[in-house]
Amino acid sequence: MVEAPQTDEGWFSLHDFRSIDWDAWRDAPERERRRAIEEGEAFLKRREQVADAEAGDSGLFSVLGHKADLLFVHFRPTLDDLSAIERRFEDTALANFTERTSSYVSVTEVSGYVSDAYFEEGREAVDAGLRRYIEGKLKPEIPDDEYVCFYPMSKRRGEEYNWYDLDFEDRADLMADHGEVGKQYAGKIKQVIASSVGFDSHEWGVTLFGSDPTDIKDIVYEMRFDPASSRYGEFGDFYVGRRFPPVDLGAYLAG
Ligand code: 76R
């Protein structure tokens, strides 16, 4: 029997894309706009302080281009936590001025490619550094880096190149080479890889954070030449945004 690589799952993640109804916003009375800003800010602050769950993290980003205006990224221990967040947002006066243009649901994942020992012999079998690395992947913090990039991707299941037909060793080699490319961006790019198998349109959601947008472009470009992506990567839409603190929501909406 074919065995899927072992995986460990961590926090669930919701990427919530919203566009602002600018006409409605401009036409709304000052009082209503103030309330929307206050309630939006309070909602976001509570989320960023993770006052709504045992653990997790949230961040707000302004998105460039026509695909959305705002992106809320939430990591929480359970899907129920994320579901509650969606409903809490709809309770705010800000929600009346937004429309959801897209969303993405996934769960952070570490797989057997990272460490065989971790899965075969348990977490005590690996050194503290690797344990910390794995923990960090499963319970990601949103860094203060200014820029975010999000895109969904899958591994190809084509006639010529089918990821899921490869032997584990071949996949592990490809992922190790992929990891080598990634390591060259240590300190510049932080990434969250979350599986969306069974949850959303692609197989993973990729969230990259960096303080220089050129590094984001460079890593995605360089990985295109690496066989793990050039042969096996299939991509959805790309989104790019800038992080901003909840207190700046009023300034953002004032334009
Ligand atoms: O052991 C190792 O060194 C490899 C660790 C590693 C794994 C297993 C790793 C490292 N990744 C892994 C898995 Mn990754 N990653 C992506 C993208 O745009 C593209 O072409 C690809 C999108 C980026 C930018 C990226 C970055 N990675 C995965 C998987 C799951 C595969 C599976 O389970 O079948 C996907 C879909 C994926 C995609 N990866 C790294 C990076 C970076 C920067 C690193 C090295 C730094 C680090 O480990 O934190």
Short mmCIF file of N, CA and C in Angstrom, two decimals, residues 108-250:
data_model
loop_
_atom_site.label_atom_id
_atom_site.label_comp_id
_atom_site.label_asym_id
_atom_site.label_seq_id
_atom_site.Cartn_x
_atom_site.Cartn_y
_atom_site.Cartn_z
N THR A 108 -1.78 24.86 9.25
CA THR A 108 -0.32 24.77 9.17
C THR A 108 0.10 23.31 9.27
N GLU A 109 1.18 23.00 8.56
CA GLU A 109 1.53 21.58 8.44
C GLU A 109 3.06 21.42 8.37
N VAL A 110 3.53 20.41 9.05
CA VAL A 110 4.92 19.98 8.89
C VAL A 110 4.86 18.53 8.45
N SER A 111 5.64 18.18 7.42
CA SER A 111 5.53 16.81 6.91
C SER A 111 6.84 16.05 7.07
N GLY A 112 6.77 14.76 6.76
CA GLY A 112 7.91 13.85 6.92
C GLY A 112 9.16 14.29 6.19
N TYR A 113 9.02 15.23 5.22
CA TYR A 113 10.20 15.70 4.49
C TYR A 113 11.13 16.49 5.41
N VAL A 114 10.57 17.12 6.42
CA VAL A 114 11.39 17.95 7.31
C VAL A 114 12.26 17.09 8.20
N SER A 115 11.68 16.04 8.75
CA SER A 115 12.44 15.15 9.63
C SER A 115 11.73 13.81 9.75
N ASP A 116 12.42 12.76 9.34
CA ASP A 116 11.87 11.41 9.51
C ASP A 116 11.77 11.05 10.98
N ALA A 117 12.85 11.38 11.71
CA ALA A 117 12.96 10.98 13.11
C ALA A 117 11.81 11.53 13.95
N TYR A 118 11.45 12.77 13.67
CA TYR A 118 10.39 13.44 14.42
C TYR A 118 9.10 12.63 14.38
N PHE A 119 8.83 12.06 13.19
CA PHE A 119 7.59 11.32 13.03
C PHE A 119 7.74 9.86 13.46
N GLU A 120 8.93 9.29 13.19
CA GLU A 120 9.12 7.86 13.49
C GLU A 120 9.34 7.63 14.98
N GLU A 121 10.14 8.52 15.60
CA GLU A 121 10.55 8.26 17.00
C GLU A 121 9.98 9.25 18.00
N GLY A 122 9.26 10.25 17.51
CA GLY A 122 8.66 11.20 18.44
C GLY A 122 9.47 12.48 18.57
N ARG A 123 8.83 13.50 19.13
CA ARG A 123 9.45 14.83 19.13
C ARG A 123 10.71 14.90 19.99
N GLU A 124 10.81 13.97 20.96
CA GLU A 124 12.01 13.98 21.83
C GLU A 124 13.26 13.51 21.06
N ALA A 125 13.01 12.83 19.91
CA ALA A 125 14.15 12.26 19.17
C ALA A 125 14.94 13.30 18.40
N VAL A 126 14.37 14.49 18.22
CA VAL A 126 15.10 15.50 17.44
C VAL A 126 15.66 16.58 18.36
N ASP A 127 16.72 17.25 17.89
CA ASP A 127 17.36 18.23 18.77
C ASP A 127 16.48 19.46 18.97
N ALA A 128 16.85 20.23 19.99
CA ALA A 128 15.99 21.36 20.40
C ALA A 128 15.80 22.37 19.27
N GLY A 129 16.84 22.55 18.45
CA GLY A 129 16.75 23.50 17.35
C GLY A 129 15.68 23.11 16.35
N LEU A 130 15.69 21.84 15.96
CA LEU A 130 14.71 21.34 14.99
C LEU A 130 13.31 21.37 15.60
N ARG A 131 13.24 21.04 16.90
CA ARG A 131 11.94 21.06 17.58
C ARG A 131 11.35 22.48 17.55
N ARG A 132 12.23 23.44 17.83
CA ARG A 132 11.79 24.84 17.81
C ARG A 132 11.34 25.25 16.40
N TYR A 133 12.09 24.80 15.40
CA TYR A 133 11.76 25.09 14.00
C TYR A 133 10.36 24.56 13.67
N ILE A 134 10.13 23.28 14.07
CA ILE A 134 8.84 22.65 13.77
C ILE A 134 7.71 23.36 14.51
N GLU A 135 7.94 23.64 15.80
CA GLU A 135 6.94 24.38 16.59
C GLU A 135 6.58 25.71 15.93
N GLY A 136 7.63 26.41 15.46
CA GLY A 136 7.44 27.71 14.82
C GLY A 136 6.61 27.61 13.55
N LYS A 137 6.77 26.48 12.84
CA LYS A 137 6.00 26.27 11.61
C LYS A 137 4.54 26.00 11.94
N LEU A 138 4.32 25.29 13.05
CA LEU A 138 2.96 24.87 13.38
C LEU A 138 2.18 25.97 14.10
N LYS A 139 2.92 26.82 14.82
CA LYS A 139 2.25 27.91 15.55
C LYS A 139 2.90 29.22 15.14
N PRO A 140 2.60 29.66 13.92
CA PRO A 140 3.33 30.80 13.38
C PRO A 140 2.93 32.13 14.01
N GLU A 141 3.91 32.97 14.21
CA GLU A 141 3.65 34.35 14.61
C GLU A 141 3.69 35.20 13.36
N ILE A 142 2.85 36.19 13.31
CA ILE A 142 2.92 37.11 12.18
C ILE A 142 4.01 38.13 12.49
N PRO A 143 5.06 38.16 11.66
CA PRO A 143 6.17 39.06 11.98
C PRO A 143 5.80 40.52 11.73
N ASP A 144 6.60 41.42 12.27
CA ASP A 144 6.32 42.85 12.07
C ASP A 144 6.69 43.33 10.68
N ASP A 145 7.34 42.44 9.88
CA ASP A 145 7.74 42.82 8.52
C ASP A 145 6.58 43.48 7.80
N GLU A 146 6.93 44.46 7.02
CA GLU A 146 5.89 45.30 6.44
C GLU A 146 5.06 44.62 5.35
N TYR A 147 5.67 43.77 4.56
CA TYR A 147 4.97 43.27 3.37
C TYR A 147 4.56 41.81 3.50
N VAL A 148 3.42 41.53 2.90
CA VAL A 148 2.91 40.16 2.88
C VAL A 148 2.60 39.78 1.45
N CYS A 149 2.76 38.50 1.16
CA CYS A 149 2.36 37.97 -0.15
C CYS A 149 1.62 36.68 0.14
N PHE A 150 0.47 36.51 -0.49
CA PHE A 150 -0.28 35.26 -0.31
C PHE A 150 -0.62 34.66 -1.66
N TYR A 151 -0.46 33.36 -1.79
CA TYR A 151 -0.98 32.65 -2.96
C TYR A 151 -1.23 31.20 -2.63
N PRO A 152 -2.24 30.62 -3.28
CA PRO A 152 -2.47 29.19 -3.10
C PRO A 152 -1.70 28.41 -4.16
N MET A 153 -1.28 27.21 -3.84
CA MET A 153 -0.61 26.38 -4.85
C MET A 153 -0.90 24.90 -4.63
N SER A 154 -0.66 24.14 -5.68
CA SER A 154 -0.81 22.69 -5.62
C SER A 154 0.41 22.04 -6.24
N LYS A 155 0.58 20.78 -5.97
CA LYS A 155 1.58 19.99 -6.69
C LYS A 155 0.87 19.32 -7.87
N ARG A 156 1.55 19.34 -9.01
CA ARG A 156 0.94 18.88 -10.26
C ARG A 156 0.62 17.38 -10.23
N ARG A 157 -0.52 17.06 -10.83
CA ARG A 157 -0.88 15.65 -11.03
C ARG A 157 -1.14 15.44 -12.52
N GLY A 158 -0.10 15.74 -13.32
CA GLY A 158 -0.25 15.64 -14.77
C GLY A 158 0.14 14.27 -15.28
N GLU A 159 0.06 14.11 -16.59
CA GLU A 159 0.43 12.82 -17.18
C GLU A 159 1.94 12.60 -17.09
N GLU A 160 2.69 13.69 -17.38
CA GLU A 160 4.13 13.56 -17.38
C GLU A 160 4.70 13.73 -15.97
N TYR A 161 4.24 14.79 -15.33
CA TYR A 161 4.74 15.07 -13.98
C TYR A 161 3.60 14.93 -12.98
N ASN A 162 3.67 13.86 -12.22
CA ASN A 162 2.66 13.66 -11.18
C ASN A 162 3.37 13.48 -9.84
N TRP A 163 3.29 14.50 -9.01
CA TRP A 163 3.96 14.52 -7.70
C TRP A 163 3.57 13.30 -6.88
N TYR A 164 2.29 12.95 -6.97
CA TYR A 164 1.76 11.92 -6.07
C TYR A 164 2.09 10.50 -6.55
N ASP A 165 2.71 10.41 -7.73
CA ASP A 165 3.18 9.11 -8.21
C ASP A 165 4.66 8.87 -7.89
N LEU A 166 5.34 9.90 -7.41
CA LEU A 166 6.77 9.76 -7.11
C LEU A 166 6.98 8.94 -5.84
N ASP A 167 8.16 8.30 -5.75
CA ASP A 167 8.53 7.63 -4.50
C ASP A 167 8.83 8.67 -3.43
N PHE A 168 8.68 8.25 -2.18
CA PHE A 168 8.96 9.19 -1.08
C PHE A 168 10.36 9.77 -1.20
N GLU A 169 11.34 8.91 -1.53
CA GLU A 169 12.74 9.38 -1.60
C GLU A 169 12.89 10.49 -2.64
N ASP A 170 12.24 10.31 -3.80
CA ASP A 170 12.34 11.34 -4.84
C ASP A 170 11.70 12.64 -4.38
N ARG A 171 10.54 12.51 -3.73
CA ARG A 171 9.88 13.72 -3.23
C ARG A 171 10.73 14.38 -2.16
N ALA A 172 11.30 13.55 -1.28
CA ALA A 172 12.13 14.11 -0.20
C ALA A 172 13.34 14.84 -0.78
N ASP A 173 13.96 14.26 -1.83
CA ASP A 173 15.12 14.93 -2.48
C ASP A 173 14.70 16.27 -3.06
N LEU A 174 13.56 16.25 -3.74
CA LEU A 174 13.08 17.51 -4.35
C LEU A 174 12.79 18.55 -3.28
N MET A 175 12.19 18.12 -2.17
CA MET A 175 11.88 19.08 -1.10
C MET A 175 13.14 19.56 -0.41
N ALA A 176 14.15 18.70 -0.34
CA ALA A 176 15.42 19.13 0.28
C ALA A 176 16.07 20.21 -0.59
N ASP A 177 16.05 20.01 -1.93
CA ASP A 177 16.60 21.04 -2.83
C ASP A 177 15.79 22.33 -2.73
N HIS A 178 14.48 22.17 -2.65
CA HIS A 178 13.60 23.33 -2.46
C HIS A 178 13.99 24.07 -1.17
N GLY A 179 14.23 23.29 -0.12
CA GLY A 179 14.62 23.88 1.17
C GLY A 179 15.93 24.66 1.07
N GLU A 180 16.86 24.12 0.23
CA GLU A 180 18.15 24.81 0.05
C GLU A 180 17.96 26.19 -0.57
N VAL A 181 17.08 26.26 -1.56
CA VAL A 181 16.78 27.57 -2.16
C VAL A 181 16.20 28.48 -1.08
N GLY A 182 15.24 27.92 -0.34
CA GLY A 182 14.57 28.72 0.69
C GLY A 182 15.54 29.24 1.74
N LYS A 183 16.50 28.41 2.12
CA LYS A 183 17.42 28.82 3.20
C LYS A 183 18.26 30.03 2.82
N GLN A 184 18.45 30.23 1.51
CA GLN A 184 19.20 31.43 1.09
C GLN A 184 18.46 32.71 1.42
N TYR A 185 17.20 32.58 1.76
CA TYR A 185 16.41 33.76 2.10
C TYR A 185 16.20 33.90 3.61
N ALA A 186 16.97 33.11 4.36
CA ALA A 186 16.87 33.18 5.83
C ALA A 186 17.11 34.62 6.27
N GLY A 187 16.28 35.10 7.18
CA GLY A 187 16.43 36.46 7.67
C GLY A 187 15.75 37.50 6.79
N LYS A 188 15.43 37.11 5.55
CA LYS A 188 14.78 38.07 4.65
C LYS A 188 13.30 37.74 4.46
N ILE A 189 13.03 36.44 4.34
CA ILE A 189 11.65 36.00 4.09
C ILE A 189 11.25 35.01 5.18
N LYS A 190 10.06 35.23 5.74
CA LYS A 190 9.48 34.22 6.63
C LYS A 190 8.26 33.68 5.91
N GLN A 191 8.10 32.35 5.96
CA GLN A 191 6.98 31.78 5.22
C GLN A 191 6.13 30.91 6.11
N VAL A 192 4.84 30.92 5.83
CA VAL A 192 3.92 29.99 6.50
C VAL A 192 3.32 29.11 5.40
N ILE A 193 3.53 27.82 5.53
CA ILE A 193 2.96 26.87 4.58
C ILE A 193 1.84 26.14 5.29
N ALA A 194 0.63 26.27 4.75
CA ALA A 194 -0.52 25.64 5.41
C ALA A 194 -1.30 24.81 4.41
N SER A 195 -1.62 23.60 4.79
CA SER A 195 -2.32 22.69 3.88
C SER A 195 -3.79 23.06 3.78
N SER A 196 -4.29 23.07 2.55
CA SER A 196 -5.72 23.34 2.36
C SER A 196 -6.39 22.16 1.66
N VAL A 197 -5.74 21.00 1.74
CA VAL A 197 -6.34 19.78 1.19
C VAL A 197 -7.63 19.50 1.96
N GLY A 198 -8.73 19.39 1.24
CA GLY A 198 -10.02 19.16 1.90
C GLY A 198 -10.68 20.43 2.39
N PHE A 199 -9.97 21.57 2.31
CA PHE A 199 -10.53 22.82 2.83
C PHE A 199 -10.76 23.88 1.76
N ASP A 200 -9.91 23.90 0.75
CA ASP A 200 -10.02 25.01 -0.21
C ASP A 200 -9.54 24.60 -1.59
N SER A 201 -9.45 25.57 -2.50
CA SER A 201 -9.30 25.28 -3.93
C SER A 201 -7.98 24.61 -4.31
N HIS A 202 -6.91 24.95 -3.60
CA HIS A 202 -5.60 24.37 -3.90
C HIS A 202 -5.16 23.47 -2.74
N GLU A 203 -3.90 23.02 -2.80
CA GLU A 203 -3.43 22.10 -1.76
C GLU A 203 -2.71 22.79 -0.60
N TRP A 204 -2.16 23.99 -0.89
CA TRP A 204 -1.52 24.77 0.18
C TRP A 204 -1.82 26.24 0.00
N GLY A 205 -1.79 26.94 1.11
CA GLY A 205 -1.74 28.39 1.07
C GLY A 205 -0.34 28.80 1.49
N VAL A 206 0.29 29.65 0.68
CA VAL A 206 1.65 30.12 0.97
C VAL A 206 1.55 31.58 1.41
N THR A 207 2.05 31.89 2.60
CA THR A 207 2.07 33.28 3.06
C THR A 207 3.52 33.66 3.30
N LEU A 208 3.99 34.66 2.58
CA LEU A 208 5.37 35.11 2.73
C LEU A 208 5.37 36.49 3.38
N PHE A 209 6.30 36.71 4.30
CA PHE A 209 6.46 38.00 4.93
C PHE A 209 7.87 38.49 4.68
N GLY A 210 8.02 39.77 4.42
CA GLY A 210 9.36 40.32 4.22
C GLY A 210 9.35 41.83 4.36
N SER A 211 10.49 42.40 4.71
CA SER A 211 10.51 43.86 4.86
C SER A 211 10.86 44.55 3.54
N ASP A 212 11.28 43.76 2.54
CA ASP A 212 11.57 44.32 1.22
C ASP A 212 10.77 43.53 0.17
N PRO A 213 9.85 44.19 -0.52
CA PRO A 213 9.02 43.45 -1.49
C PRO A 213 9.83 42.78 -2.60
N THR A 214 11.02 43.31 -2.86
CA THR A 214 11.85 42.68 -3.91
C THR A 214 12.28 41.28 -3.50
N ASP A 215 12.50 41.08 -2.20
CA ASP A 215 12.86 39.73 -1.73
C ASP A 215 11.72 38.74 -1.99
N ILE A 216 10.49 39.22 -1.86
CA ILE A 216 9.32 38.36 -2.13
C ILE A 216 9.33 37.95 -3.60
N LYS A 217 9.49 38.93 -4.47
CA LYS A 217 9.55 38.64 -5.90
C LYS A 217 10.71 37.69 -6.20
N ASP A 218 11.86 37.96 -5.59
CA ASP A 218 13.05 37.14 -5.89
C ASP A 218 12.86 35.68 -5.48
N ILE A 219 12.31 35.44 -4.29
CA ILE A 219 12.19 34.03 -3.84
C ILE A 219 11.19 33.28 -4.72
N VAL A 220 10.09 33.92 -5.06
CA VAL A 220 9.10 33.24 -5.89
C VAL A 220 9.71 32.95 -7.27
N TYR A 221 10.45 33.93 -7.80
CA TYR A 221 11.08 33.78 -9.11
C TYR A 221 12.12 32.67 -9.08
N GLU A 222 12.99 32.72 -8.06
CA GLU A 222 14.06 31.72 -8.00
C GLU A 222 13.48 30.31 -7.86
N MET A 223 12.43 30.19 -7.07
CA MET A 223 11.84 28.86 -6.88
C MET A 223 11.20 28.32 -8.16
N ARG A 224 10.79 29.22 -9.05
CA ARG A 224 10.23 28.77 -10.33
C ARG A 224 11.21 27.90 -11.11
N PHE A 225 12.52 28.13 -10.88
CA PHE A 225 13.55 27.37 -11.61
C PHE A 225 13.91 26.06 -10.90
N ASP A 226 13.43 25.93 -9.68
CA ASP A 226 13.74 24.73 -8.91
C ASP A 226 12.71 23.65 -9.27
N PRO A 227 13.16 22.42 -9.55
CA PRO A 227 12.22 21.39 -10.04
C PRO A 227 10.97 21.20 -9.18
N ALA A 228 11.09 21.37 -7.86
CA ALA A 228 9.89 21.20 -7.01
C ALA A 228 8.78 22.13 -7.48
N SER A 229 9.16 23.32 -7.99
CA SER A 229 8.16 24.26 -8.51
C SER A 229 8.07 24.20 -10.03
N SER A 230 9.22 24.13 -10.73
CA SER A 230 9.15 24.23 -12.19
C SER A 230 8.40 23.05 -12.79
N ARG A 231 8.59 21.86 -12.21
CA ARG A 231 7.88 20.70 -12.74
C ARG A 231 6.54 20.47 -12.04
N TYR A 232 6.54 20.76 -10.74
CA TYR A 232 5.39 20.28 -9.96
C TYR A 232 4.51 21.38 -9.37
N GLY A 233 4.91 22.64 -9.52
CA GLY A 233 4.12 23.70 -8.89
C GLY A 233 3.01 24.22 -9.79
N GLU A 234 1.82 24.37 -9.22
CA GLU A 234 0.71 25.03 -9.92
C GLU A 234 0.16 26.10 -9.00
N PHE A 235 -0.08 27.28 -9.54
CA PHE A 235 -0.34 28.43 -8.68
C PHE A 235 -1.70 29.07 -8.94
N GLY A 236 -2.25 29.63 -7.88
CA GLY A 236 -3.48 30.41 -8.01
C GLY A 236 -3.14 31.89 -8.08
N ASP A 237 -4.06 32.73 -7.65
CA ASP A 237 -3.83 34.18 -7.68
C ASP A 237 -2.84 34.62 -6.62
N PHE A 238 -2.10 35.66 -6.94
CA PHE A 238 -1.15 36.25 -6.00
C PHE A 238 -1.72 37.56 -5.44
N TYR A 239 -1.49 37.76 -4.15
CA TYR A 239 -1.92 39.00 -3.49
C TYR A 239 -0.72 39.60 -2.78
N VAL A 240 -0.60 40.91 -2.83
CA VAL A 240 0.49 41.54 -2.09
C VAL A 240 -0.08 42.69 -1.27
N GLY A 241 0.43 42.83 -0.05
CA GLY A 241 -0.11 43.87 0.83
C GLY A 241 0.92 44.36 1.83
N ARG A 242 0.49 45.37 2.59
CA ARG A 242 1.34 45.99 3.62
C ARG A 242 0.65 45.90 4.95
N ARG A 243 1.41 45.56 5.97
CA ARG A 243 0.79 45.47 7.29
C ARG A 243 0.55 46.86 7.86
N PHE A 244 -0.56 47.02 8.55
CA PHE A 244 -0.70 48.26 9.31
C PHE A 244 -1.41 48.00 10.63
N PRO A 245 -1.11 48.81 11.65
CA PRO A 245 -1.70 48.55 12.96
C PRO A 245 -3.15 49.01 13.00
N PRO A 246 -4.00 48.37 13.83
CA PRO A 246 -5.41 48.73 13.90
C PRO A 246 -5.65 50.22 14.12
N VAL A 247 -4.77 50.90 14.87
CA VAL A 247 -5.01 52.34 15.13
C VAL A 247 -4.94 53.16 13.85
N ASP A 248 -4.37 52.62 12.80
CA ASP A 248 -4.27 53.37 11.54
C ASP A 248 -5.48 53.16 10.63
N LEU A 249 -6.46 52.39 11.10
CA LEU A 249 -7.62 52.09 10.26
C LEU A 249 -8.33 53.37 9.82
N GLY A 250 -8.51 54.31 10.75
CA GLY A 250 -9.17 55.58 10.43
C GLY A 250 -8.42 56.33 9.35
#
